[in-house]
N, CA and C atoms as an extended XYZ file, in Angstrom:
291
Properties=species:S:1:pos:R:3:atomname:S:1:resname:S:1:resid:I:1 pbc="F F F"
N         5.615        7.937       28.453 N   UNK     1
C         5.873        6.626       27.884 CA  UNK     1
C         5.273        6.562       26.476 C   UNK     1
N         6.068        6.143       25.535 N   UNK     2
C         5.625        6.088       24.141 CA  UNK     2
C         4.696        4.903       23.918 C   UNK     2
N         3.759        5.083       22.981 N   UNK     3
C         2.862        3.987       22.616 CA  UNK     3
C         3.643        2.941       21.844 C   UNK     3
N         3.539        1.701       22.288 N   UNK     4
C         4.177        0.616       21.553 CA  UNK     4
C         3.129       -0.041       20.679 C   UNK     4
N         3.453       -0.206       19.413 N   UNK     5
C         2.506       -0.825       18.501 CA  UNK     5
C         3.023       -2.195       18.089 C   UNK     5
N         2.088       -3.078       17.825 N   UNK     6
C         2.429       -4.414       17.364 CA  UNK     6
C         2.404       -4.401       15.844 C   UNK     6
N         3.385       -5.011       15.248 N   UNK     7
C         3.411       -5.134       13.791 CA  UNK     7
C         2.692       -6.406       13.393 C   UNK     7
N         1.708       -6.268       12.540 N   UNK     8
C         0.953       -7.405       12.041 CA  UNK     8
C         1.542       -7.801       10.695 C   UNK     8
N         2.047       -9.008       10.600 N   UNK     9
C         2.631       -9.479        9.345 CA  UNK     9
C         1.550      -10.054        8.439 C   UNK     9
N         1.916      -10.326        7.217 N   UNK    10
C         0.978      -10.934        6.274 CA  UNK    10
C         0.511      -12.294        6.817 C   UNK    10
N         1.428      -13.029        7.414 N   UNK    11
C         1.085      -14.330        7.995 CA  UNK    11
C         0.053      -14.161        9.112 C   UNK    11
N         0.248      -13.145        9.967 N   UNK    12
C        -0.706      -12.863       11.040 CA  UNK    12
C        -2.076      -12.502       10.468 C   UNK    12
N        -2.067      -11.713        9.405 N   UNK    13
C        -3.308      -11.314        8.757 CA  UNK    13
C        -4.053      -12.536        8.217 C   UNK    13
N        -3.317      -13.444        7.624 N   UNK    14
C        -3.914      -14.672        7.084 CA  UNK    14
C        -4.565      -15.483        8.203 C   UNK    14
N        -3.894      -15.596        9.331 N   UNK    15
C        -4.441      -16.334       10.475 CA  UNK    15
C        -5.733      -15.676       10.955 C   UNK    15
N        -5.730      -14.336       11.058 N   UNK    16
C        -6.929      -13.619       11.514 CA  UNK    16
C        -8.095      -13.799       10.539 C   UNK    16
N        -7.813      -13.705        9.246 N   UNK    17
C        -8.864      -13.890        8.238 CA  UNK    17
C        -9.417      -15.305        8.322 C   UNK    17
N        -8.546      -16.290        8.477 N   UNK    18
C        -8.988      -17.685        8.580 CA  UNK    18
C        -9.910      -17.866        9.784 C   UNK    18
N        -9.525      -17.282       10.914 N   UNK    19
C       -10.339      -17.412       12.123 CA  UNK    19
C       -11.685      -16.709       11.975 C   UNK    19
N       -11.672      -15.473       11.487 N   UNK    20
C       -12.901      -14.688       11.388 CA  UNK    20
C       -13.864      -15.246       10.341 C   UNK    20
N       -13.332      -15.796        9.272 N   UNK    21
C       -14.184      -16.324        8.197 CA  UNK    21
C       -14.454      -17.825        8.361 C   UNK    21
N       -13.838      -18.412        9.383 N   UNK    22
C       -13.984      -19.843        9.636 CA  UNK    22
C       -13.636      -20.669        8.403 C   UNK    22
N       -12.459      -20.371        7.865 N   UNK    23
C       -11.926      -21.116        6.725 CA  UNK    23
C       -10.519      -21.581        7.102 C   UNK    23
N        -9.940      -22.440        6.272 N   UNK    24
C        -8.585      -22.917        6.563 CA  UNK    24
C        -7.570      -21.812        6.303 C   UNK    24
N        -6.405      -21.963        6.903 N   UNK    25
C        -5.327      -20.992        6.671 CA  UNK    25
C        -4.930      -20.978        5.202 C   UNK    25
N        -4.960      -22.140        4.580 N   UNK    26
C        -4.622      -22.239        3.162 CA  UNK    26
C        -5.610      -21.447        2.297 C   UNK    26
N        -6.888      -21.583        2.608 N   UNK    27
C        -7.909      -20.829        1.869 CA  UNK    27
C        -7.750      -19.330        2.116 C   UNK    27
N        -7.504      -18.971        3.367 N   UNK    28
C        -7.323      -17.558        3.705 CA  UNK    28
C        -6.093      -16.984        3.008 C   UNK    28
N        -5.032      -17.776        2.947 N   UNK    29
C        -3.819      -17.321        2.268 CA  UNK    29
C        -4.098      -17.039        0.793 C   UNK    29
N        -4.856      -17.917        0.155 N   UNK    30
C        -5.221      -17.718       -1.255 CA  UNK    30
C        -6.037      -16.445       -1.434 C   UNK    30
N        -6.999      -16.226       -0.552 N   UNK    31
C        -7.860      -15.044       -0.643 CA  UNK    31
C        -7.036      -13.768       -0.448 C   UNK    31
N        -6.217      -13.746        0.600 N   UNK    32
C        -5.410      -12.553        0.887 CA  UNK    32
C        -4.439      -12.295       -0.260 C   UNK    32
N        -3.761      -13.326       -0.732 N   UNK    33
C        -2.786      -13.165       -1.818 CA  UNK    33
C        -3.455      -12.666       -3.094 C   UNK    33
N        -4.597      -13.238       -3.449 N   UNK    34
C        -5.306      -12.798       -4.657 CA  UNK    34
C        -5.819      -11.372       -4.524 C   UNK    34
N        -6.299      -11.020       -3.337 N   UNK    35
C        -6.764       -9.657       -3.083 CA  UNK    35
C        -5.621       -8.659       -3.298 C   UNK    35
N        -4.484       -8.925       -2.679 N   UNK    36
C        -3.337       -8.019       -2.812 CA  UNK    36
C        -2.823       -7.967       -4.250 C   UNK    36
N        -2.736       -9.133       -4.898 N   UNK    37
C        -2.236       -9.173       -6.272 CA  UNK    37
C        -3.178       -8.451       -7.229 C   UNK    37
N        -4.473       -8.542       -6.998 N   UNK    38
C        -5.444       -7.833       -7.829 CA  UNK    38
C        -5.247       -6.322       -7.705 C   UNK    38
N        -5.039       -5.851       -6.500 N   UNK    39
C        -4.780       -4.417       -6.297 CA  UNK    39
C        -3.519       -4.011       -7.048 C   UNK    39
N        -2.452       -4.773       -6.897 N   UNK    40
C        -1.186       -4.463       -7.573 CA  UNK    40
C        -1.379       -4.448       -9.088 C   UNK    40
N        -2.021       -5.475       -9.627 N   UNK    41
C        -2.217       -5.565      -11.080 CA  UNK    41
C        -3.047       -4.409      -11.619 C   UNK    41
N        -4.122       -4.069      -10.932 N   UNK    42
C        -4.998       -2.988      -11.395 CA  UNK    42
C        -4.314       -1.628      -11.326 C   UNK    42
N        -3.599       -1.370      -10.255 N   UNK    43
C        -2.888       -0.088      -10.125 CA  UNK    43
C        -1.773       -0.013      -11.172 C   UNK    43
N        -1.104       -1.129      -11.412 N   UNK    44
C        -0.058       -1.194      -12.439 CA  UNK    44
C        -0.614       -0.830      -13.815 C   UNK    44
N        -1.861       -1.252      -14.087 N   UNK    45
C        -2.514       -0.947      -15.361 CA  UNK    45
C        -3.006        0.503      -15.437 C   UNK    45
N        -2.915        1.220      -14.328 N   UNK    46
C        -3.362        2.609      -14.312 CA  UNK    46
C        -4.777        2.783      -13.803 C   UNK    46
N        -5.375        1.712      -13.292 N   UNK    47
C        -6.731        1.783      -12.768 CA  UNK    47
C        -6.729        2.240      -11.319 C   UNK    47
N        -7.816        2.864      -10.924 N   UNK    48
C        -8.000        3.338       -9.561 CA  UNK    48
C        -8.926        2.360       -8.846 C   UNK    48
N        -8.546        1.943       -7.649 N   UNK    49
C        -9.371        1.028       -6.871 CA  UNK    49
C        -9.881        1.765       -5.647 C   UNK    49
N       -11.192        1.931       -5.547 N   UNK    50
C       -11.814        2.605       -4.413 CA  UNK    50
C       -12.578        1.563       -3.601 C   UNK    50
N       -12.166        1.371       -2.358 N   UNK    51
C       -12.837        0.439       -1.468 CA  UNK    51
C       -13.584        1.279       -0.437 C   UNK    51
N       -14.907        1.300       -0.577 N   UNK    52
C       -15.752        2.134        0.272 CA  UNK    52
C       -15.485        1.853        1.752 C   UNK    52
N       -15.250        2.905        2.528 N   UNK    53
C       -15.003        2.769        3.953 CA  UNK    53
C       -13.569        2.429        4.295 C   UNK    53
N       -12.720        2.253        3.290 N   UNK    54
C       -11.324        1.894        3.529 CA  UNK    54
C       -10.377        2.904        2.913 C   UNK    54
N       -10.401        3.013        1.587 N   UNK    55
C        -9.516        3.965        0.926 CA  UNK    55
C        -9.410        3.719       -0.560 C   UNK    55
N        -8.503        4.474       -1.185 N   UNK    56
C        -8.335        4.428       -2.629 CA  UNK    56
C        -6.874        4.175       -2.984 C   UNK    56
N        -6.662        3.193       -3.855 N   UNK    57
C        -5.342        2.894       -4.396 CA  UNK    57
C        -5.303        3.442       -5.818 C   UNK    57
N        -4.207        4.090       -6.173 N   UNK    58
C        -4.056        4.553       -7.549 CA  UNK    58
C        -2.598        4.772       -7.882 C   UNK    58
N        -2.344        4.986       -9.157 N   UNK    59
C        -0.999        5.270       -9.634 CA  UNK    59
C        -0.912        6.754       -9.955 C   UNK    59
N         0.215        7.346       -9.597 N   UNK    60
C         0.441        8.758       -9.869 CA  UNK    60
C         1.776        8.884      -10.593 C   UNK    60
N         1.993       10.007      -11.234 N   UNK    61
C         3.249       10.220      -11.943 CA  UNK    61
C         4.038       11.319      -11.252 C   UNK    61
N         5.277       11.022      -10.942 N   UNK    62
C         6.170       12.014      -10.347 CA  UNK    62
C         7.055       12.549      -11.464 C   UNK    62
N         6.984       13.856      -11.694 N   UNK    63
C         7.734       14.480      -12.776 CA  UNK    63
C         9.241       14.342      -12.586 C   UNK    63
N         9.946       14.425      -13.706 N   UNK    64
C        11.404       14.438      -13.657 CA  UNK    64
C        11.846       15.697      -12.907 C   UNK    64
N        12.984       15.607      -12.254 N   UNK    65
C        13.452       16.745      -11.473 CA  UNK    65
C        14.978       16.759      -11.438 C   UNK    65
N        15.504       17.919      -11.103 N   UNK    66
C        16.943       18.071      -10.923 CA  UNK    66
C        17.183       18.462       -9.464 C   UNK    66
N        17.989       17.661       -8.780 N   UNK    67
C        18.358       17.933       -7.402 CA  UNK    67
C        19.833       18.288       -7.359 C   UNK    67
N        20.286       18.746       -6.236 N   UNK    68
C        21.705       19.067       -6.069 CA  UNK    68
C        22.298       18.219       -4.962 C   UNK    68
N        23.493       17.707       -5.230 N   UNK    69
C        24.236       16.999       -4.210 CA  UNK    69
C        24.649       18.027       -3.159 C   UNK    69
N        24.244       17.871       -1.895 N   UNK    70
C        24.540       18.884       -0.885 CA  UNK    70
C        26.039       19.072       -0.615 C   UNK    70
N        26.837       18.045       -0.844 N   UNK    71
C        28.276       18.167       -0.597 CA  UNK    71
C        29.010       18.866       -1.739 C   UNK    71
N        28.647       18.492       -2.971 N   UNK    72
C        29.395       19.010       -4.122 CA  UNK    72
C        28.659       20.094       -4.891 C   UNK    72
N        27.354       20.188       -4.696 N   UNK    73
C        26.564       21.153       -5.456 CA  UNK    73
C        26.275       20.682       -6.873 C   UNK    73
N        26.757       19.490       -7.214 N   UNK    74
C        26.574       18.940       -8.551 CA  UNK    74
C        25.113       18.550       -8.784 C   UNK    74
N        24.573       18.838       -9.973 N   UNK    75
C        23.172       18.475      -10.238 CA  UNK    75
C        22.997       16.958      -10.407 C   UNK    75
N        21.889       16.474       -9.905 N   UNK    76
C        21.530       15.066      -10.049 CA  UNK    76
C        20.178       15.029      -10.745 C   UNK    76
N        20.129       14.377      -11.886 N   UNK    77
C        18.895       14.299      -12.669 CA  UNK    77
C        18.132       13.027      -12.315 C   UNK    77
N        16.873       13.192      -11.987 N   UNK    78
C        16.001       12.054      -11.703 CA  UNK    78
C        14.916       12.016      -12.775 C   UNK    78
N        14.763       10.871      -13.411 N   UNK    79
C        13.719       10.707      -14.426 CA  UNK    79
C        12.343       10.667      -13.767 C   UNK    79
N        11.332       11.009      -14.540 N   UNK    80
C         9.964       10.882      -14.058 CA  UNK    80
C         9.613        9.418      -13.900 C   UNK    80
N         8.688        9.141      -12.995 N   UNK    81
C         8.311        7.741      -12.786 CA  UNK    81
C         6.915        7.642      -12.191 C   UNK    81
N         6.317        6.475      -12.384 N   UNK    82
C         5.028        6.180      -11.769 CA  UNK    82
C         5.257        5.770      -10.323 C   UNK    82
N         4.375        6.219       -9.440 N   UNK    83
C         4.457        5.830       -8.034 CA  UNK    83
C         3.072        5.420       -7.548 C   UNK    83
N         3.005        4.451       -6.646 N   UNK    84
C         1.705        4.072       -6.096 CA  UNK    84
C         1.273        5.051       -5.019 C   UNK    84
N        -0.037        5.272       -4.912 N   UNK    85
C        -0.585        6.153       -3.879 CA  UNK    85
C        -1.745        5.457       -3.195 C   UNK    85
N        -1.903        5.743       -1.919 N   UNK    86
C        -3.054        5.250       -1.176 CA  UNK    86
C        -3.592        6.396       -0.338 C   UNK    86
N        -4.895        6.602       -0.399 N   UNK    87
C        -5.543        7.646        0.391 CA  UNK    87
C        -6.604        6.982        1.262 C   UNK    87
N        -6.487        7.168        2.581 N   UNK    88
C        -7.462        6.611        3.502 CA  UNK    88
C        -8.801        7.310        3.326 C   UNK    88
N        -9.891        6.562        3.470 N   UNK    89
C       -11.218        7.170        3.438 CA  UNK    89
C       -11.459        7.873        4.774 C   UNK    89
N       -12.386        8.810        4.778 N   UNK    90
C       -12.743        9.509        6.022 CA  UNK    90
C       -13.298        8.533        7.052 C   UNK    90
N       -14.089        7.562        6.589 N   UNK    91
C       -14.645        6.571        7.508 CA  UNK    91
C       -13.542        5.780        8.191 C   UNK    91
N       -12.507        5.430        7.451 N   UNK    92
C       -11.366        4.698        8.016 CA  UNK    92
C       -10.659        5.570        9.053 C   UNK    92
N       -10.372        6.813        8.666 N   UNK    93
C        -9.694        7.728        9.603 CA  UNK    93
C       -10.508        7.919       10.875 C   UNK    93
N       -11.818        8.128       10.719 N   UNK    94
C       -12.675        8.348       11.885 CA  UNK    94
C       -12.708        7.138       12.802 C   UNK    94
N       -12.687        5.936       12.238 N   UNK    95
C       -12.758        4.736       13.077 CA  UNK    95
C       -11.434        4.461       13.799 C   UNK    95
N       -10.337        4.944       13.247 N   UNK    96
C        -9.025        4.719       13.858 CA  UNK    96
C        -8.686        5.786       14.893 C   UNK    96
N        -9.151        6.980       14.673 N   UNK    97
C        -8.798        8.081       15.574 CA  UNK    97
C        -9.642        8.136       16.815 C   UNK    97
């Protein structure tokens, strides 16, 4: 039998934060939204965010490449682009496993 996992939505996360911090859902929503937006803004600027015991968010660059269409063999050119990366900390991995 396969493990069934529950998907936690942003709304669910806000409710949990509100309960654990004993604040209103509105306050928790503001905190969660600002936290996420700060990560996005900093990574967008090229900054690395390291959260001890959790992980590291950063931006990486994927080089331009040429692929081939498997049906026609025709080359497909992909431009280089920035991509977001997240690396779990060892402490996070150890606590989950």
